[in-house]
Tab-separated table of C-alpha atoms in Angstrom:
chain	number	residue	atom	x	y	z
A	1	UNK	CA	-94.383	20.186	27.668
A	2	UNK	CA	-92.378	16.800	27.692
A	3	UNK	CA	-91.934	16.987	24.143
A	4	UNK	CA	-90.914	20.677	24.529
A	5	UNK	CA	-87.969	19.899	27.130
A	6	UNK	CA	-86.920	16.524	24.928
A	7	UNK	CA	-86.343	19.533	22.100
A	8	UNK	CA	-84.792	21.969	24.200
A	9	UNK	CA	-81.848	19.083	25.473
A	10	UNK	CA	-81.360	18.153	21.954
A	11	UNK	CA	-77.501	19.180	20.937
A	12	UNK	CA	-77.998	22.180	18.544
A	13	UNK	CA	-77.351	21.139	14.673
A	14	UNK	CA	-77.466	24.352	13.416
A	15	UNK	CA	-73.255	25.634	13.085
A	16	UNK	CA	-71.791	27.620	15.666
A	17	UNK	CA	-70.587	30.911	15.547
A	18	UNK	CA	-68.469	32.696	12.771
A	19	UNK	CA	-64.986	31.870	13.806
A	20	UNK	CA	-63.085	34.584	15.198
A	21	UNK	CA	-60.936	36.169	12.826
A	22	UNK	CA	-57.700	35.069	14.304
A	23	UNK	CA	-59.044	31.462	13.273
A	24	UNK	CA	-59.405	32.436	9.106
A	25	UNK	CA	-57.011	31.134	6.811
A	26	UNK	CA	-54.339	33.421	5.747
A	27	UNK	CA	-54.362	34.959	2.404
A	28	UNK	CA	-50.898	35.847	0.334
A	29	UNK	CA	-51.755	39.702	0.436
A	30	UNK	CA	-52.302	39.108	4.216
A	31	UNK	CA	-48.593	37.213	4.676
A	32	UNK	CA	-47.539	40.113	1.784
A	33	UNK	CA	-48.363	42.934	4.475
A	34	UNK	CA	-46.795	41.243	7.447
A	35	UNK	CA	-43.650	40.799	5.696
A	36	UNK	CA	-43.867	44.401	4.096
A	37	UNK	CA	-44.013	45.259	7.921
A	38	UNK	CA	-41.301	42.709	8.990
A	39	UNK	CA	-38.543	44.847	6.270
A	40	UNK	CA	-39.575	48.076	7.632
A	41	UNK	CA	-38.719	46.802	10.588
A	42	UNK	CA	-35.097	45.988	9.814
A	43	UNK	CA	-34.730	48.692	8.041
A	44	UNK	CA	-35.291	50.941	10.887
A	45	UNK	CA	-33.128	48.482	13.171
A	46	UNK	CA	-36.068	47.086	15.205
A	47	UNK	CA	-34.727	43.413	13.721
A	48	UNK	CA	-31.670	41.892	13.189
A	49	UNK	CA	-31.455	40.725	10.408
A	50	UNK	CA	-31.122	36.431	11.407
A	51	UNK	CA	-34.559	37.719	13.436
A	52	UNK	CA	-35.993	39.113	10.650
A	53	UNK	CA	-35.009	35.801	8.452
A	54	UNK	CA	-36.200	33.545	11.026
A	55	UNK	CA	-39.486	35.929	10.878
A	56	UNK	CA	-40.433	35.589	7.339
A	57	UNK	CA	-39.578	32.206	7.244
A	58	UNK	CA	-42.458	31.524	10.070
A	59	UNK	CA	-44.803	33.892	7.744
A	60	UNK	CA	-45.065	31.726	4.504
A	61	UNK	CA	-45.419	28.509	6.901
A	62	UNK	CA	-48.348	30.421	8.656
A	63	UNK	CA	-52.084	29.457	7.586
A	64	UNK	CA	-54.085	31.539	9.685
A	65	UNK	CA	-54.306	35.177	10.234
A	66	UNK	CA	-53.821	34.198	13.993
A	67	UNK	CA	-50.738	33.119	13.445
A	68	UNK	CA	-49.176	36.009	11.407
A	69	UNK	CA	-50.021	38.275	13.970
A	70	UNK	CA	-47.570	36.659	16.443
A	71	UNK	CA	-44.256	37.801	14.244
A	72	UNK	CA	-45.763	41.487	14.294
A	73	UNK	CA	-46.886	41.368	17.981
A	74	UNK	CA	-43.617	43.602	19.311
A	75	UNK	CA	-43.789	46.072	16.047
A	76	UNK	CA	-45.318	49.316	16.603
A	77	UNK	CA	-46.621	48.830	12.839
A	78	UNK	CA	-48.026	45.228	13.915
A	79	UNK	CA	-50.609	47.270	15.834
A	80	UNK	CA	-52.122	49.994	13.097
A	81	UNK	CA	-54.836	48.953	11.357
A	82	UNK	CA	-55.159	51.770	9.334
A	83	UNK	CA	-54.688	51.352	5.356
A	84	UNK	CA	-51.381	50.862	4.321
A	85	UNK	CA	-49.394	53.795	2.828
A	86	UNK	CA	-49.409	54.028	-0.841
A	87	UNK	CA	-46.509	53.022	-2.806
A	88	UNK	CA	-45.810	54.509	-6.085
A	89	UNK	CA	-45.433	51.645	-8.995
A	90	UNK	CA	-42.085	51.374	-10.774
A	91	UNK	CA	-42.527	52.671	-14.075
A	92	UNK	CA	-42.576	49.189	-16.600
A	93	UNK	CA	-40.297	50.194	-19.339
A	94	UNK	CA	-36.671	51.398	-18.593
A	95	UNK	CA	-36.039	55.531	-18.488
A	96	UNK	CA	-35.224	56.515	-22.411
A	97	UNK	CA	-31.071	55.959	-22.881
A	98	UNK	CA	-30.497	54.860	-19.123
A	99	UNK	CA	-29.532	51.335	-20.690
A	100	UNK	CA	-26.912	51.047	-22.845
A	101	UNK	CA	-27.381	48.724	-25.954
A	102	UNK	CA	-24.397	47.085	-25.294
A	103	UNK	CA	-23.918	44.486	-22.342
A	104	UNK	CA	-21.810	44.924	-19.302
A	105	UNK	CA	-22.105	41.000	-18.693
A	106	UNK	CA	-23.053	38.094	-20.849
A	107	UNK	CA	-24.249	34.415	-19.461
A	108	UNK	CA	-23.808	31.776	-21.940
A	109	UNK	CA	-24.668	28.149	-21.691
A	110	UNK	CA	-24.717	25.820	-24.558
A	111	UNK	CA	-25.432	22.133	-23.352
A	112	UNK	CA	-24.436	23.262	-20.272
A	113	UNK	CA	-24.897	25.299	-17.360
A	114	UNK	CA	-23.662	28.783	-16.027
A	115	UNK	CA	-24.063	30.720	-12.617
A	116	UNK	CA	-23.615	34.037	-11.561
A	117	UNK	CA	-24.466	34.505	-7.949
A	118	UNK	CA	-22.789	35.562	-4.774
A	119	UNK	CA	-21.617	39.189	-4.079
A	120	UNK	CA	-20.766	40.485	-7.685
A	121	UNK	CA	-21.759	44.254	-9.221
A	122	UNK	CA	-24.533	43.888	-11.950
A	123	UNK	CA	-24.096	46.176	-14.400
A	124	UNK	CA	-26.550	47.828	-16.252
A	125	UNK	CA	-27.340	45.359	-18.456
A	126	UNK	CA	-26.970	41.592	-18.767
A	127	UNK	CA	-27.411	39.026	-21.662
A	128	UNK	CA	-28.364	35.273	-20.923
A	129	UNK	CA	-28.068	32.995	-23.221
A	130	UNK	CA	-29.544	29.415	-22.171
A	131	UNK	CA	-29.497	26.695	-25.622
A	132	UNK	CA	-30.187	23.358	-24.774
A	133	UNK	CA	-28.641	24.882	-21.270
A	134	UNK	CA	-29.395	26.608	-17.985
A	135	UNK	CA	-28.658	29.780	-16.626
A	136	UNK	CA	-29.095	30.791	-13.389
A	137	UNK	CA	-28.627	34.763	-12.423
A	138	UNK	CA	-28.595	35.676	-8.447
A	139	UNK	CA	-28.891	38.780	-7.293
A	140	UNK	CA	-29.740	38.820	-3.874
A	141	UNK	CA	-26.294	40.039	-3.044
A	142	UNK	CA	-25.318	41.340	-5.766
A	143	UNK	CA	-24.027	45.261	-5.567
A	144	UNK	CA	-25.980	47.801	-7.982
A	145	UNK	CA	-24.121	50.338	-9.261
A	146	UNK	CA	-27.123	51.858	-11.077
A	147	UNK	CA	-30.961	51.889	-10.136
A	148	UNK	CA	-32.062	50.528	-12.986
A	149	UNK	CA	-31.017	46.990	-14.646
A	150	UNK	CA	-32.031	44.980	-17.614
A	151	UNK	CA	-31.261	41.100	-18.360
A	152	UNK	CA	-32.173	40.117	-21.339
A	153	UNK	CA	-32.864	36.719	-21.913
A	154	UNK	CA	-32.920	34.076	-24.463
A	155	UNK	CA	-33.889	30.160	-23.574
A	156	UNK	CA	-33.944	27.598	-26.325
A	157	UNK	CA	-34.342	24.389	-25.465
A	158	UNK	CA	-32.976	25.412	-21.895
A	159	UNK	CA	-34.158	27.570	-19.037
A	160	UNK	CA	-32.795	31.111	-17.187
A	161	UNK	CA	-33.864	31.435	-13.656
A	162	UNK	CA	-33.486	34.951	-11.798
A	163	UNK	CA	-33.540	35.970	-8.284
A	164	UNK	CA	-33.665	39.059	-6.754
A	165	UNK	CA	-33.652	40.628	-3.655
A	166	UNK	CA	-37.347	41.398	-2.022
A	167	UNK	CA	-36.510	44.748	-1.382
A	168	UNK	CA	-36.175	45.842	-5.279
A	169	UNK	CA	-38.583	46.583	-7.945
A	170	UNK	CA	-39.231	43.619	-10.646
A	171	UNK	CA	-41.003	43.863	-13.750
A	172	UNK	CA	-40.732	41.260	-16.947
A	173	UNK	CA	-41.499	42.720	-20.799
A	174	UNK	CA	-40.820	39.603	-22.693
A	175	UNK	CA	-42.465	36.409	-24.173
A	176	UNK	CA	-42.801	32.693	-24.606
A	177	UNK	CA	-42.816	30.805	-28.107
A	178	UNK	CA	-44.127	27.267	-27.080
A	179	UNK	CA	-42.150	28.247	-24.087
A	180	UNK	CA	-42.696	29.908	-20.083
A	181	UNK	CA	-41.674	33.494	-19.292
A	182	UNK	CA	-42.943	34.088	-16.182
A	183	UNK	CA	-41.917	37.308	-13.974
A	184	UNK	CA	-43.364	37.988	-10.292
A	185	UNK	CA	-43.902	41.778	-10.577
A	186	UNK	CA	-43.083	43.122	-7.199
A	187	UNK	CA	-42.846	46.895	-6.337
A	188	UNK	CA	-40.413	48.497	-3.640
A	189	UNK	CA	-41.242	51.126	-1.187
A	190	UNK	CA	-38.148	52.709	-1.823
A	191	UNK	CA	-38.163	55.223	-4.549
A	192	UNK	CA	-34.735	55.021	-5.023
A	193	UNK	CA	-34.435	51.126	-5.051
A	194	UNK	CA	-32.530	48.995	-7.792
A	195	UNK	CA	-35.546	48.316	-10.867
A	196	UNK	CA	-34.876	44.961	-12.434
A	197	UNK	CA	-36.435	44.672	-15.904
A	198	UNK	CA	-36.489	41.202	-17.231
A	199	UNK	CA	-36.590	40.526	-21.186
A	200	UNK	CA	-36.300	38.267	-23.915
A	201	UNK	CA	-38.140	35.194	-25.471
A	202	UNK	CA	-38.377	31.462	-24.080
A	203	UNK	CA	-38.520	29.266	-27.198
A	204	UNK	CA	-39.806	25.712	-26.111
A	205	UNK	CA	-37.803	26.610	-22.919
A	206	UNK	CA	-38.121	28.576	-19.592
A	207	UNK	CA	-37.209	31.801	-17.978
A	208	UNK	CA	-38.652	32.884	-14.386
A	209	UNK	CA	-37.485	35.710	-12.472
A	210	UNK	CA	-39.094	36.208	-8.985
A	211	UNK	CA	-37.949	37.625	-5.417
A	212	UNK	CA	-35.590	35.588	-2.820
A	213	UNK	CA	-37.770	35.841	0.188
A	214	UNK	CA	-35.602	36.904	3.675
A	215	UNK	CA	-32.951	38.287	1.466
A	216	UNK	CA	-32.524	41.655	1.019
A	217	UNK	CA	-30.105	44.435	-0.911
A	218	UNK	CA	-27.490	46.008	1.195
A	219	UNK	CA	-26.675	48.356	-1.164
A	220	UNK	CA	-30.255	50.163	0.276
A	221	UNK	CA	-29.318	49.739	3.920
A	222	UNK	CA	-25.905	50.906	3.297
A	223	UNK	CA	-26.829	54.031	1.225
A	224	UNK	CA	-28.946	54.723	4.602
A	225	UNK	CA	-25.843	54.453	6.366
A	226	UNK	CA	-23.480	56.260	4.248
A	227	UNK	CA	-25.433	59.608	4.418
A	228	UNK	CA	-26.047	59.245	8.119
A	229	UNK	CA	-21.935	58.932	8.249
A	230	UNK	CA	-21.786	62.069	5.862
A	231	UNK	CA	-23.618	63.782	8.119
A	232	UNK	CA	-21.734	63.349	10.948
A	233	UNK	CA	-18.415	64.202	9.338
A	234	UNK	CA	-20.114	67.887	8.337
A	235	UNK	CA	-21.047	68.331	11.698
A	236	UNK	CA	-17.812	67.201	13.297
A	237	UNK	CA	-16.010	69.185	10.801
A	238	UNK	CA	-14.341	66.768	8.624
């Protein structure tokens, strides 16, 4: 019986409890949904958008699923658990004679370096050249005049770096020669979001396209805005 109760106050060594599942460690497609959840919300005006920067900013630091919940807490979304709607995939190749074969905009650097960022329209289709050079194309306020854009790309010796917003469709159909093409395919939920199609050939060089996290196109928002505006006129008789 002694030995019994000797055993019975022994500290257990076996491991505790599963933890809960506010305590496991955070997965990408986990942070992916809460900020998926995060745009919707500024999109519908639930977020400003500093609060919805500020937001996604706290996601990608998060590590457990815990601790994503907290930027979803006040969201109506934040609290259905069903599965997530399905989103139609961007098609991977560019609608037959949408693009023209001619560029709207070249980027050239040649030993040297060349930038277009900032709030500037992107045509339909731009050329980057990067030779012994770098070329960095930002579009994460740019304005699109048409859905669908190609940038073709060439680095030699050099490197082309694109951003886009997180609220467009990506997709990459090029290559690497002793070289890196790397493009983060990403998929909108809004059919009639900008595609970006990035292609070309890095030759013992670089070229990486993936989203600008927290930034978003305004060109979507405003759209939103100008038929809501259109609609009022109509009804106001304008």
């Amino acid at each position: 019986m002694d030995l019994q109760k000797q055993d019975l106050q022994k500290p257990d060594a076996r491991p505790q409890g599963a933890p809960a599942a506010s305590e496991l460690r955070a997965s990408d497609a986990e942070r992916d949904r809460i900020a998926d959840i995060l745009h919707d919300a500024l999109a519908e005006g639930r977020l400003t958008a500093d609060e919805h920067a500020e937001r996604v900013e706290g996601v990608l630091r998060a590590k457990t699923v815990g601790e994503l919940e907290v930027f979803v807490r006040d969201l109506p979304a934040g609290h259905h658990q069903g599965p997530a709607a399905a989103r139609a995939a961007a098609p991977h190749r560019p609608t037959a004679g949408a693009i023209p074969v001619e560029p709207d905009d070249n980027v050239v650097a040649v030993f040297s370096s060349a930038v277009r960022k900032g709030r500037w329209r992107a045509g339909r289709r731009i050329h980057a050249y990067a030779i012994f050079g770098s070329v960095e194309i930002d579009l994460s306020e740019a304005l699109y005049d048409h859905q669908q854009v190609v940038i073709k790309s060439w680095a030699v010796f050099g490197s082309v770096d694109i951003r886009v917003p997180e609220n467009v469709s990506l997709r990459g159909m090029g290559g690497g020669v002793l070289g890196s093409f790397e493009v983060a395919t990403l998929d909108s939920g809004d059919p009639e979001a900008p595609i970006v199609y990035v292609d070309g050939w890095a030759v013992l060089g670089s070229v990486e396209a993936r989203p600008r996290r927290g930034k978003l196109v305004a060109d979507i928002l405003d759209r939103v805005q100008r038929k809501v505006d259109k609609s009022l006129r109509r009804h106001l008789g304008h």
